[in-house]
Tab-separated table of C-alpha atoms and ligand atoms in Angstrom:
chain	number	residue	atom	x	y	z
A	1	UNK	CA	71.256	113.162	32.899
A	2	UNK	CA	69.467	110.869	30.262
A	3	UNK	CA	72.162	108.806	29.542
A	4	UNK	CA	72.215	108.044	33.524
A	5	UNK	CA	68.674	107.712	34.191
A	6	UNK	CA	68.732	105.116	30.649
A	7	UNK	CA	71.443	103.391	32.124
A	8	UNK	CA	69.698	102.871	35.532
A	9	UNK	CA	66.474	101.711	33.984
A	10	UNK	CA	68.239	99.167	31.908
A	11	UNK	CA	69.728	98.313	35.218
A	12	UNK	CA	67.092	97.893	37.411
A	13	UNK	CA	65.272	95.585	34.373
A	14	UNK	CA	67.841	93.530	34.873
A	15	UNK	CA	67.961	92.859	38.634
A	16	UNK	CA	64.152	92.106	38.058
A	17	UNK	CA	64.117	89.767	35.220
A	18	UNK	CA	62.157	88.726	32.883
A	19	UNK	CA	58.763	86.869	33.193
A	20	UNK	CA	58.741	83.310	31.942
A	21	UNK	CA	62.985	83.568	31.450
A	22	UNK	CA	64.276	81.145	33.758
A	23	UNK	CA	67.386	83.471	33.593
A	24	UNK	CA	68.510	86.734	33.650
A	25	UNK	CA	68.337	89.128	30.444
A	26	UNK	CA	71.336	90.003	28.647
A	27	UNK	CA	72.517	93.108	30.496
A	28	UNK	CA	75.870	93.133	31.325
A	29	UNK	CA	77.292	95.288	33.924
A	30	UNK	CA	78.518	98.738	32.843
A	31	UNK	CA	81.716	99.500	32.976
A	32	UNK	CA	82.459	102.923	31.224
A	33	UNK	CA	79.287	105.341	31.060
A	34	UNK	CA	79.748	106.489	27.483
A	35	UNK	CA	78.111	105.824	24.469
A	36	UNK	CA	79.638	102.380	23.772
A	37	UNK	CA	78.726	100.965	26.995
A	38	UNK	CA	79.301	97.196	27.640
A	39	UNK	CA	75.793	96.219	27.239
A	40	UNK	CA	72.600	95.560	24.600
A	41	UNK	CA	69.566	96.755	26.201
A	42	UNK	CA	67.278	94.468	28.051
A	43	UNK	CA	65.022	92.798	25.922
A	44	UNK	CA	67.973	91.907	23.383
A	45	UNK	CA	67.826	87.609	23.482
A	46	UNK	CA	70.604	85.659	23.698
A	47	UNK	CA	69.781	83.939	20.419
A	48	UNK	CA	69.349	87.052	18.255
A	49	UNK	CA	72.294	86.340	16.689
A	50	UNK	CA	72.522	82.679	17.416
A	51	UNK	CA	73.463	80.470	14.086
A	52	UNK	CA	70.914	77.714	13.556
A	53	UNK	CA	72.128	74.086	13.988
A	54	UNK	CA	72.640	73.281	10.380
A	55	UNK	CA	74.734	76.233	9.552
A	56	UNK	CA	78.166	75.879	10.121
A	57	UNK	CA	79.505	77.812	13.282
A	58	UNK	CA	82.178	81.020	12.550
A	59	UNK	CA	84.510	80.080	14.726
A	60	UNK	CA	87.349	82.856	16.440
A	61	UNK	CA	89.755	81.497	18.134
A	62	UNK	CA	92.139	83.992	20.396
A	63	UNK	CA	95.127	83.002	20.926
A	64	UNK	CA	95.703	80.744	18.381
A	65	UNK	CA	99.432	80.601	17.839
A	66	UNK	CA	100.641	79.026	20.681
A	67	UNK	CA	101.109	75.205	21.230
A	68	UNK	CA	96.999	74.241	20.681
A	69	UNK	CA	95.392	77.069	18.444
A	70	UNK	CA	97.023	75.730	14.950
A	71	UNK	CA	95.966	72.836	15.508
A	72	UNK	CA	92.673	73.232	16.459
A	73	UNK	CA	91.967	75.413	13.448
A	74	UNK	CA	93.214	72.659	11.300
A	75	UNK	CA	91.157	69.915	12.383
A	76	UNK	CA	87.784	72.715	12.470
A	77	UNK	CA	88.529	74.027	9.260
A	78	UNK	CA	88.305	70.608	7.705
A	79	UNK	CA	84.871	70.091	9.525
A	80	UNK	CA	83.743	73.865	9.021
A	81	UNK	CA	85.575	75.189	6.200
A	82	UNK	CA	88.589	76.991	5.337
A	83	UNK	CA	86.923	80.427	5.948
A	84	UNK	CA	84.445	79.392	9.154
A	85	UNK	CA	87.744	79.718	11.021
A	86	UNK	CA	89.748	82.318	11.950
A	87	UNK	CA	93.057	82.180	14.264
A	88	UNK	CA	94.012	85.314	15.328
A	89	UNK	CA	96.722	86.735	17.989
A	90	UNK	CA	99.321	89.319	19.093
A	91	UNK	CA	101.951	87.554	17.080
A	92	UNK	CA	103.110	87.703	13.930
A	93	UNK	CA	102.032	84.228	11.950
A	94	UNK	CA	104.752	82.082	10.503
A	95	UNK	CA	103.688	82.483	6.258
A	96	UNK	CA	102.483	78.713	6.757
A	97	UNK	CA	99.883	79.146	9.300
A	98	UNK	CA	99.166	82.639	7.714
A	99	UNK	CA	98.642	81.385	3.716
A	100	UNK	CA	96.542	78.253	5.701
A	101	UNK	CA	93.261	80.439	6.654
A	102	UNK	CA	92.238	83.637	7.669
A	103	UNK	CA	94.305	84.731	10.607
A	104	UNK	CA	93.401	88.150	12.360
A	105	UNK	CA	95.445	90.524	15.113
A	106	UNK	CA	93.500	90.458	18.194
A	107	UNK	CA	94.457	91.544	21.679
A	108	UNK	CA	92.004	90.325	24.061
A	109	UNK	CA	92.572	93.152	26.584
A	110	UNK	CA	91.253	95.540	23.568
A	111	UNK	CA	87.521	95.369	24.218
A	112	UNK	CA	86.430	97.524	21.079
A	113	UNK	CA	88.595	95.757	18.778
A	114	UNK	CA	87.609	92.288	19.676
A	115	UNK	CA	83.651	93.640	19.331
A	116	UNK	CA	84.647	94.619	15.890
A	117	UNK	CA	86.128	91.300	14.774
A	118	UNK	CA	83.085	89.197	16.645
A	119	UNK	CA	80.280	91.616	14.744
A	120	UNK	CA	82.323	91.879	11.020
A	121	UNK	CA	82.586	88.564	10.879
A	122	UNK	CA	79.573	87.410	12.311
A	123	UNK	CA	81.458	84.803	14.923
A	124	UNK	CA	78.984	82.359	16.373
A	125	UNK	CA	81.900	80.309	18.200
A	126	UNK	CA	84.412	81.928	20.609
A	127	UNK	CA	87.407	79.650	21.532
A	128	UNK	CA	89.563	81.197	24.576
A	129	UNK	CA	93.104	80.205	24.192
A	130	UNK	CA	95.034	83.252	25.114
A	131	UNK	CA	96.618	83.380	28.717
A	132	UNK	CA	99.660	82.956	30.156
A	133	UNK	CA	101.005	79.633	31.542
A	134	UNK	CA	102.124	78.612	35.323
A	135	UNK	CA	105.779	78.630	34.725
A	136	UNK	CA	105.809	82.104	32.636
A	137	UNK	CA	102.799	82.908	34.674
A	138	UNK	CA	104.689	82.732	38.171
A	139	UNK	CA	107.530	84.815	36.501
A	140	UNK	CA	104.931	87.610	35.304
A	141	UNK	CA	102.393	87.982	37.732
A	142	UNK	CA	100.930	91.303	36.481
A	143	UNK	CA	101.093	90.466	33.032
A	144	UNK	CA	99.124	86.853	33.507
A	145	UNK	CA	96.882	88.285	35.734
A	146	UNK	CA	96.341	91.193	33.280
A	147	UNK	CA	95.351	88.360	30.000
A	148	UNK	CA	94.371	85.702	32.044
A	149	UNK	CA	91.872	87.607	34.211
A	150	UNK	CA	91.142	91.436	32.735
A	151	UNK	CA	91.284	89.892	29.505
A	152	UNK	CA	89.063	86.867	30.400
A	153	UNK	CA	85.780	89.568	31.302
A	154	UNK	CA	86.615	91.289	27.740
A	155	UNK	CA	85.785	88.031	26.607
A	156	UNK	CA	82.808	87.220	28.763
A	157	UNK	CA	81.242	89.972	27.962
A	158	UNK	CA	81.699	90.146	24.053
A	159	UNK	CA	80.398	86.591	23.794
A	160	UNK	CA	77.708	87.406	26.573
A	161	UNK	CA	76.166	90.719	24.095
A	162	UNK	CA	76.521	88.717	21.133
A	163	UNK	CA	74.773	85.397	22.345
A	164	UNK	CA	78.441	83.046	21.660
A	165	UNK	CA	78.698	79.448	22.599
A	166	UNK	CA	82.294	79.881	24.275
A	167	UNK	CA	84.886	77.414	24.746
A	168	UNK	CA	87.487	78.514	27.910
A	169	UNK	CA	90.287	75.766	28.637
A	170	UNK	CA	90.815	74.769	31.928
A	171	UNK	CA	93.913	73.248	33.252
A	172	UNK	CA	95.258	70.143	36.416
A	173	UNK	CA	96.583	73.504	37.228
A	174	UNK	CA	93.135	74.807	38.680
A	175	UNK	CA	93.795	72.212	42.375
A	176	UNK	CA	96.210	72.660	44.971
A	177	UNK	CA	97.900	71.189	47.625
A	178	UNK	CA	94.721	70.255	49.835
A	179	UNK	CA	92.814	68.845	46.364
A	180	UNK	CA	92.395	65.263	46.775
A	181	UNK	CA	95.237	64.476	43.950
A	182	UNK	CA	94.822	60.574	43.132
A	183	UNK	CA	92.458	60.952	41.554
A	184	UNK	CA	91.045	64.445	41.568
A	185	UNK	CA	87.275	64.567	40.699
A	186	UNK	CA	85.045	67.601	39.267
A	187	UNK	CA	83.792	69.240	42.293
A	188	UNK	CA	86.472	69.311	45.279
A	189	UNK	CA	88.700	71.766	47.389
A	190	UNK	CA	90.390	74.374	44.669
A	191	UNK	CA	93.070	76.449	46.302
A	192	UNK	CA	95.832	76.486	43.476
A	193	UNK	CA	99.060	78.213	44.625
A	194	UNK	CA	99.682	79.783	40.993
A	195	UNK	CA	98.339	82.860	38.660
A	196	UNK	CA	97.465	80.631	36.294
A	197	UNK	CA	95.677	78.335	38.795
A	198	UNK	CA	93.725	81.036	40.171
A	199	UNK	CA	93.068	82.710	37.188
A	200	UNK	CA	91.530	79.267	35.835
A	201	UNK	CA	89.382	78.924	38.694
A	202	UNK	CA	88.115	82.645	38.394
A	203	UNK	CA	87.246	81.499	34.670
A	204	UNK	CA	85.420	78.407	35.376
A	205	UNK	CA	83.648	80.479	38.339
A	206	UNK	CA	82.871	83.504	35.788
A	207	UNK	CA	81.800	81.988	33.137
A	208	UNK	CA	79.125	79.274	35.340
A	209	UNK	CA	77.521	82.320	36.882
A	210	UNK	CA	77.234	83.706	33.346
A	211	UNK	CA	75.650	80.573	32.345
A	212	UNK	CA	73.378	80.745	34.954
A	213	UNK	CA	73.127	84.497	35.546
A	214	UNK	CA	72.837	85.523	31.774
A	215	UNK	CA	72.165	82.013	29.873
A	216	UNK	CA	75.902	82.156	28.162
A	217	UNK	CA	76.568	79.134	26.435
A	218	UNK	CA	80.096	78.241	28.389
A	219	UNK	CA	81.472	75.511	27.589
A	220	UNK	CA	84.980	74.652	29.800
A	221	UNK	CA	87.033	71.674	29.929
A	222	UNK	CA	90.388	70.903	32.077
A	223	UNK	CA	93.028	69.306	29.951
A	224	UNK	CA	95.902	68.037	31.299
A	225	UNK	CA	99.662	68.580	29.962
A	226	UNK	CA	99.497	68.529	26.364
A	227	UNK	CA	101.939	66.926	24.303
A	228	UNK	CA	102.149	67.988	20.687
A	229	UNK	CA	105.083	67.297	17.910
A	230	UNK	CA	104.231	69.858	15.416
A	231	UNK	CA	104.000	73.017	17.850
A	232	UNK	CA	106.140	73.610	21.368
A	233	UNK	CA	104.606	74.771	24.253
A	234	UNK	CA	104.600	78.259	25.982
A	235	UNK	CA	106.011	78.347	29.765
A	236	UNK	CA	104.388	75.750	31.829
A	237	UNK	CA	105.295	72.898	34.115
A	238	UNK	CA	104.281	69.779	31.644
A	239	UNK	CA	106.879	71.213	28.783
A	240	UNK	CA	109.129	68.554	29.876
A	241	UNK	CA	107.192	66.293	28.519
A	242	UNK	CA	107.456	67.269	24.648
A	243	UNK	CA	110.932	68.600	24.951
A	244	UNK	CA	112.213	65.550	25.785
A	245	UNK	CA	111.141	63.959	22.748
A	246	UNK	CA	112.979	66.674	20.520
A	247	UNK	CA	116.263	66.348	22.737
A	248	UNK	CA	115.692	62.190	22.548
A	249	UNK	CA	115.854	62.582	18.801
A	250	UNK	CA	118.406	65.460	18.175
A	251	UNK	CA	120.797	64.520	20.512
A	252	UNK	CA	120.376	61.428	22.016
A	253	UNK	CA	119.990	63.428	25.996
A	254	UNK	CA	117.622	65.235	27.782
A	255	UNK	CA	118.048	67.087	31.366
A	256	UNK	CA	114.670	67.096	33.068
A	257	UNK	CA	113.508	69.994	35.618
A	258	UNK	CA	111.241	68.101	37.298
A	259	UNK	CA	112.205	65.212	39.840
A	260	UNK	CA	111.983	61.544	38.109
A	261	UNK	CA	108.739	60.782	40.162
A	262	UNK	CA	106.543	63.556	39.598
A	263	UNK	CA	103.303	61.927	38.023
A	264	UNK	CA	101.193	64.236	36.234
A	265	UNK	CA	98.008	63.737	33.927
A	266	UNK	CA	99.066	64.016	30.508
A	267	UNK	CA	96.976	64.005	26.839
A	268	UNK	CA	98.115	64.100	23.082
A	269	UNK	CA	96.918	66.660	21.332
A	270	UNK	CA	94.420	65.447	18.514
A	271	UNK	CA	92.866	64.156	22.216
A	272	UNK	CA	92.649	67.287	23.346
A	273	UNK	CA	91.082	68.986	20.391
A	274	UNK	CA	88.852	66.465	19.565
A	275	UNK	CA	87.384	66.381	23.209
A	276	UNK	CA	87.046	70.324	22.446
A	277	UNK	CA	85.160	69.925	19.576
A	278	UNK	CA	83.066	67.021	20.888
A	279	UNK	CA	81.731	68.897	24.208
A	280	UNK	CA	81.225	72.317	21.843
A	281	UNK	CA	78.680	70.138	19.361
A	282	UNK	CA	77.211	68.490	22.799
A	283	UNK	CA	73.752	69.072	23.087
A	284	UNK	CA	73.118	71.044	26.197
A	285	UNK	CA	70.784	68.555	27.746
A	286	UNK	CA	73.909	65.997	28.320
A	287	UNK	CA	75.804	68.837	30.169
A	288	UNK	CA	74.943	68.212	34.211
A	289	UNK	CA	77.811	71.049	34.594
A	290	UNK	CA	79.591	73.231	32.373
A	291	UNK	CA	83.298	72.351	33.126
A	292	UNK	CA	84.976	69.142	33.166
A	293	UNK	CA	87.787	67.117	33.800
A	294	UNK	CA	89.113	64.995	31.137
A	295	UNK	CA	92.049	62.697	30.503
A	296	UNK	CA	94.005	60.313	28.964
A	297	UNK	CA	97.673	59.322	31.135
A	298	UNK	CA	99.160	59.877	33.903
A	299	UNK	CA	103.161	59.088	33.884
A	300	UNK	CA	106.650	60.586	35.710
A	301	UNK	CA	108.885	61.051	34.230
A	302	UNK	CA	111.058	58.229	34.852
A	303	UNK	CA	108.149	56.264	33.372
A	304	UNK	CA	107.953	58.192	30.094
A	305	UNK	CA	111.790	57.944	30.021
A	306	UNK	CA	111.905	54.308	29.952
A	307	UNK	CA	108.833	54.022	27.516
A	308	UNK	CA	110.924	56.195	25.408
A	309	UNK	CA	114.328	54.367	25.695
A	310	UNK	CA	112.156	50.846	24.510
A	311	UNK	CA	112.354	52.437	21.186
A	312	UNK	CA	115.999	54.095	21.640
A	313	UNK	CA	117.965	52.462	23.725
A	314	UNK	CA	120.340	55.046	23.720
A	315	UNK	CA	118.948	57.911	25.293
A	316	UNK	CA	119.896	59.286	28.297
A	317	UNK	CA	118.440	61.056	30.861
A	318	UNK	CA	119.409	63.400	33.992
A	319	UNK	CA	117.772	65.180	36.304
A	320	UNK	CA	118.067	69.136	37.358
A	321	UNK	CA	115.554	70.323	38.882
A	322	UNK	CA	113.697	73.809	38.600
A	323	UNK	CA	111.907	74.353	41.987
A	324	UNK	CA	109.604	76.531	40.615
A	325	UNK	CA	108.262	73.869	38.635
A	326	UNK	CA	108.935	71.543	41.033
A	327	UNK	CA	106.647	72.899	43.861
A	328	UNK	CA	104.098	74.076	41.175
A	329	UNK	CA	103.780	70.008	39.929
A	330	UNK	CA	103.714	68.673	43.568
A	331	UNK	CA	100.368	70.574	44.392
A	332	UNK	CA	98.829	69.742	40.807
A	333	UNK	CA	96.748	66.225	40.293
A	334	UNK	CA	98.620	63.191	39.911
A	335	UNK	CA	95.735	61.341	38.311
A	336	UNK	CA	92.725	63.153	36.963
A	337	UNK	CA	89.192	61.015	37.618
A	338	UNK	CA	87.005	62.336	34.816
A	339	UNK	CA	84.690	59.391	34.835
A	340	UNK	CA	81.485	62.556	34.429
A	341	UNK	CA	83.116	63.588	30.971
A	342	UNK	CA	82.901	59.761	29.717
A	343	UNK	CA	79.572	59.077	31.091
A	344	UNK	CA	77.777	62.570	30.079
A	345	UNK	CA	78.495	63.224	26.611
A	346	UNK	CA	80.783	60.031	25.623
A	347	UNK	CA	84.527	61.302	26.156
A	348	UNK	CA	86.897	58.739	25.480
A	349	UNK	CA	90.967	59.001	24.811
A	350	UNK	CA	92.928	57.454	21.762
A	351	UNK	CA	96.047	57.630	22.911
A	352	UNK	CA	97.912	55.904	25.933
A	353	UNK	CA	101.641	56.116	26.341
A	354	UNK	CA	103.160	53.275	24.046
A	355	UNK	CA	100.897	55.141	20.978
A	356	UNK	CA	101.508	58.510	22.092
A	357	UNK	CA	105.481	57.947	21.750
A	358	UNK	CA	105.076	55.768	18.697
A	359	UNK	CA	103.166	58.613	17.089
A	360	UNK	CA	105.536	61.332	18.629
A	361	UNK	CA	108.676	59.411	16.971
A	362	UNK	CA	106.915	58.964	14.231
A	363	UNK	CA	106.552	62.639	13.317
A	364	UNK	CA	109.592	63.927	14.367
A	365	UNK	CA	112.194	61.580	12.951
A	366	UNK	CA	110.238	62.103	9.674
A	367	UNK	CA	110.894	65.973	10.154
A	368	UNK	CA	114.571	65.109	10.686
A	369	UNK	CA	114.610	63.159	7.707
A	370	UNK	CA	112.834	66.082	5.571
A	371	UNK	CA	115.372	68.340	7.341
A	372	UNK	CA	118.702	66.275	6.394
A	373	UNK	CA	116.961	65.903	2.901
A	374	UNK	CA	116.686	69.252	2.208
B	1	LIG	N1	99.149	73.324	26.522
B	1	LIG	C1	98.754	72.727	27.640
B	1	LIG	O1	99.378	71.775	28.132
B	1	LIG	C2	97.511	73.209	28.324
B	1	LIG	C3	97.005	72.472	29.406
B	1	LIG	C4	95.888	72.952	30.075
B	1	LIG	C5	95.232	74.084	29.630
B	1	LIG	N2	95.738	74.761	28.570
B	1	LIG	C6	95.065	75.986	28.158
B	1	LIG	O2	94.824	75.986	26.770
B	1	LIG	C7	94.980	77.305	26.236
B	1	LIG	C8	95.959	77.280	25.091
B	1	LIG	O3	97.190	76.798	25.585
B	1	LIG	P1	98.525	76.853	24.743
B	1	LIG	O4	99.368	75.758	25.270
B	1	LIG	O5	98.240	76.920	23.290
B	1	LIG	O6	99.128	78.225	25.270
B	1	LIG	P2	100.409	79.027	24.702
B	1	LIG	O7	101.083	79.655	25.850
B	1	LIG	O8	101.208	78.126	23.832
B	1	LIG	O9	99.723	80.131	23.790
B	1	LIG	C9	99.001	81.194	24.332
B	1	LIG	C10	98.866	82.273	23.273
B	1	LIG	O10	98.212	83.402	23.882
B	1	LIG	C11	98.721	84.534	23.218
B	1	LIG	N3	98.481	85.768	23.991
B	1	LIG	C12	99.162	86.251	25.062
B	1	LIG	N4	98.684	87.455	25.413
B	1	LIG	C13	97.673	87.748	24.570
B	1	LIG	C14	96.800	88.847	24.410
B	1	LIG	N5	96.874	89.928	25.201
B	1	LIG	N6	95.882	88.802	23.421
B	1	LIG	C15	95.787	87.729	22.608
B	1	LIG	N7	96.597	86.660	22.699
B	1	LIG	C16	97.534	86.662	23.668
B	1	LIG	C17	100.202	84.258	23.045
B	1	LIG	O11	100.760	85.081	22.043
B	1	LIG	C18	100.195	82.771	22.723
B	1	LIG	O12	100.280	82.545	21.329
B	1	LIG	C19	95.409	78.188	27.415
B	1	LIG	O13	94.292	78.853	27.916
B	1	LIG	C20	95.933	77.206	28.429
B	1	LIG	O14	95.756	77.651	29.739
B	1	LIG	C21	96.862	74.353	27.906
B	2	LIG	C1	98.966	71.849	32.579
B	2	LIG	C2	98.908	73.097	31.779
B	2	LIG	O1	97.954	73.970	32.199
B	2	LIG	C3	100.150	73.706	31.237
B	2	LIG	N1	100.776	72.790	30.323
B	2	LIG	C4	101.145	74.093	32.311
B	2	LIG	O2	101.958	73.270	32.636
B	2	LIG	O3	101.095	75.199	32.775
C-alpha cells in the first residue's frame, strides 16, 4: 500500500538521521495511518517556520484561565503586543479577560484543532498551562492523567512539526518522599506519589528527549506554590496559602488544611511569570539543561500566619487538616536549592515574605474598598 510503504520510508529516514544534524529530523512518530498523520516529512527543518529574533514571538498560551494564564498574557502583551498573544481554554472567559485580547477555545486533547489554531495564527511560542493540579488531580485520576499526560504529547508533537520554542511548567510537586527535601537540587531521586507529580516528571522527561531526539526548543521550569491576589488557584496543596489572605481580610479567620509546620517553597506571581519570560528569551547557549528549579520562600504556615497578623493583629487562625493534602505536602520539598537557575541565565526573586504580604494586602483591601464603594 503506498501510503504504508511512504510511511515506512519516512520512518526508516528518521532512525538514520541526517548527515551533519547533530540531531534527529523532525519525524514524529505516527500515530493514526491516515492522511493527516502526526508528522512533516523528513527533510522539513525545525526552523522552517521559526520567527527571527527581532520579530516579536505569537505567543498561545493553553490553559490560560486558571490562576497564572491571565496574568501572564498581561505582562507579554505589554512586551509583545495586544494581538502577539492569545489565551485560550475550555472555559468560558469572564467579558474582562475576553474584551482584554484575543482569547481562543482550545482543548488540548483535540489534536486537529490545536494544529489549526498553531498554523492560522502562525504561533511561534507555545506556553503549556493546562493540567490538572495534585489536590483535584488525586480526586480525578483519569481525567488528570488524560490532560496532564495524553494531552501533554498533543502538545509535543504540534510544537515538535511546527518548530515552537515551548514553555511546560513544572512543579515542587515533581519529588517525593525519598527526594532529598532541604534543599532539593535539579537532578536527584524523583518518585512523586501524585498524578500530577508523575505526570510532571513524564513532561520534563518528554519534552528533554524531544530536545535532544528532535531539536525541540523546551523550555521547563519548576515553580513552587504560587500566590496571586487577582486570580485563585485551581485544586492543589499550596491554595492555603492565598486563601488565607482573602479569609484574613473578609473575615478576620482562616481554618488551614494543612498542619501549622508544613514548610513549603512558595513564589508571588509577577516572580513566577517574569522567571517564565526570562528563561523563554534565554539564549540557548546559557541553558546547561532544559528544566529548572527556581524559587523565592519557603514558610509554614504558622510562619506566614504570624507575618500576616504583624499587619492585623486580629486574625485568627485554626487548624483542620485535609490528609490528602497533608500527606501530598509532607513528600514535596521543603526548601527548593535552585542556585543553577541564578547562576545560568541570572534568575533572581523580588519578593520575600514581608513584601509579598505587604503587596497581597495591598491589593485586596483596595478591592474591598472598590467593592464597599460601589
Ligand atoms: N499555581 C501554582 O501554584 C503552580 C505551581 C507549580 C506549577 N504550576 C503549573 O502551572 C500551570 C498553570 O497553573 P495554574 O495554577 O494556572 O492552573 P489552574 O488549575 O488554575 O488552571 C489550569 C487550566 O487548565 C484548563 N484545562 C483543563 N483541562 C483542559 C483541557 N482539556 N484543555 C485545555 N485547558 C484545560 C482549566 O480550564 C484551567 O483553566 C500548570 O501546568 C501547573 O501545573 C502551577
Ligand atoms: C505546587 C503546585 O504545583 C500547585 N500549587 C499544587 O499545589 O498542586
Amino acid at each position: 500500500m503506498p501510503v504504508l510503504r511512504a510511511l515506512s520510508k519516512v520512518a526508516k529516514q528518521t532512525l538514520l538521521g541526517t548527515p551533519g544534524c547533530s540531531c534527529q529530523p523532525l519525524t514524529v512518530a505516527v500515530r493514526n495511518i491516515s492522511f493527516s498523520p502526526r508528522q512533516v516529512t523528513s527533510d522539513a527543518s525545525f526552523h522552517s517556520v521559526s520567527f527571527s529574533e527581532t520579530d516579536h514571538p505569537k505567543v498561545l498560551i493553553t490553559g490560560g484561565l486558571g490562576q497564572l494564564g491571565v496574568g501572564l498574557a498581561k505582562m507579554l502583551r505589554k512586551k509583545f503586543g495586544k494581538n502577539n498573544v492569545i489565551l485560550s481554554d475550555i472555559r468560558k472567559p469572564p467579558s474582562s479577560v475576553f474584551h482584554s485580547g484575543p482569547f481562543i477555545y482550545s482543548d488540548i486533547l483535540d489534536y486537529k484543532n490545536l494544529r489549526e489554531i498553531v498554523v492560522n495564527n502562525r504561533i511561534t511560542w507555545l506556553v503549556h498551562y493546562s493540567a490538572l493540579l495534585s489536590a483535584v488531580g488525586e480526586a480525578n485520576v483519569a481525567l488528570a492523567r488524560s490532560v496532564n499526560i495524553t494531552g501533554l504529547h498533543n502538545i509535543l508533537d504540534i510544537a515538535a512539526e511546527h518548530g515552537l520554542r515551548l514553555f511546560v511548567p513544572s512543579t515542587i510537586g515533581a519529588f517525593g518522599p525519598t527526594s532529598p527535601r532541604n534543599p532539593t537540587p535539579d537532578l536527584c531521586v524523583q518518585r512523586p506519589r501524585t498524578i500530577y507529580g508523575v505526570s510532571k516528571v513524564h513532561a520534563e522527561l518528554m519534552g528533554e528527549y524531544y530536545h535532544h531526539r528532535y531539536g525541540l526548543d523546551f523550555r521547563c521550569l519548576r515553580y513552587p506554590g504560587i500566590i496571586s491576589a487577582d486570580s485563585m488557584p485551581g485544586g492543589g496543596t499550596t491554595d492555603y496559602a492565598v486563601q488565607i489572605f482573602h479569609d484574613a481580610i473578609k473575615s478576620g479567620k482562616f481554618e488551614c488544611n494543612l498542619r501549622p509546620d508544613t514548610r513549603l517553597p512558595m513564589m508571588y506571581i509577577d516572580d513566577c511569570l517574569r522567571a517564565t519570560l526570562e528563561v523563554m528569551e534565554a539564549p540557548a547557549d546559557t541553558l546547561s539543561m532544559r528544566t529548572y528549579n527556581i524559587n523565592a520562600m519557603s514558610f509554614t504556615p504558622e510562619e506566614l500566619a504570624q507575618e500576616l497578623q504583624k499587619q492585623m493583629p486580629e486574625l485568627e487562625v485554626t487548624y483542620d487538616v485535609d490528609h490528602v493534602r497533608q500527606a501530598i505536602a509532607d513528600s514535596w520539598p521543603m526548601n527548593f536549592d535552585d542556585s543553577n537557575a541564578r547562576k545560568e541565565w541570572g534568575w533572581k526573586h523580588d519578593y520575600d515574605l514581608p513584601e509579598l504580604i505587604q503587596t497581597m494586602l495591598n491589593y485586596l483591601s483596595s478591592e474591598t474598598r472598590v467593592a464597599r464603594a460601589s
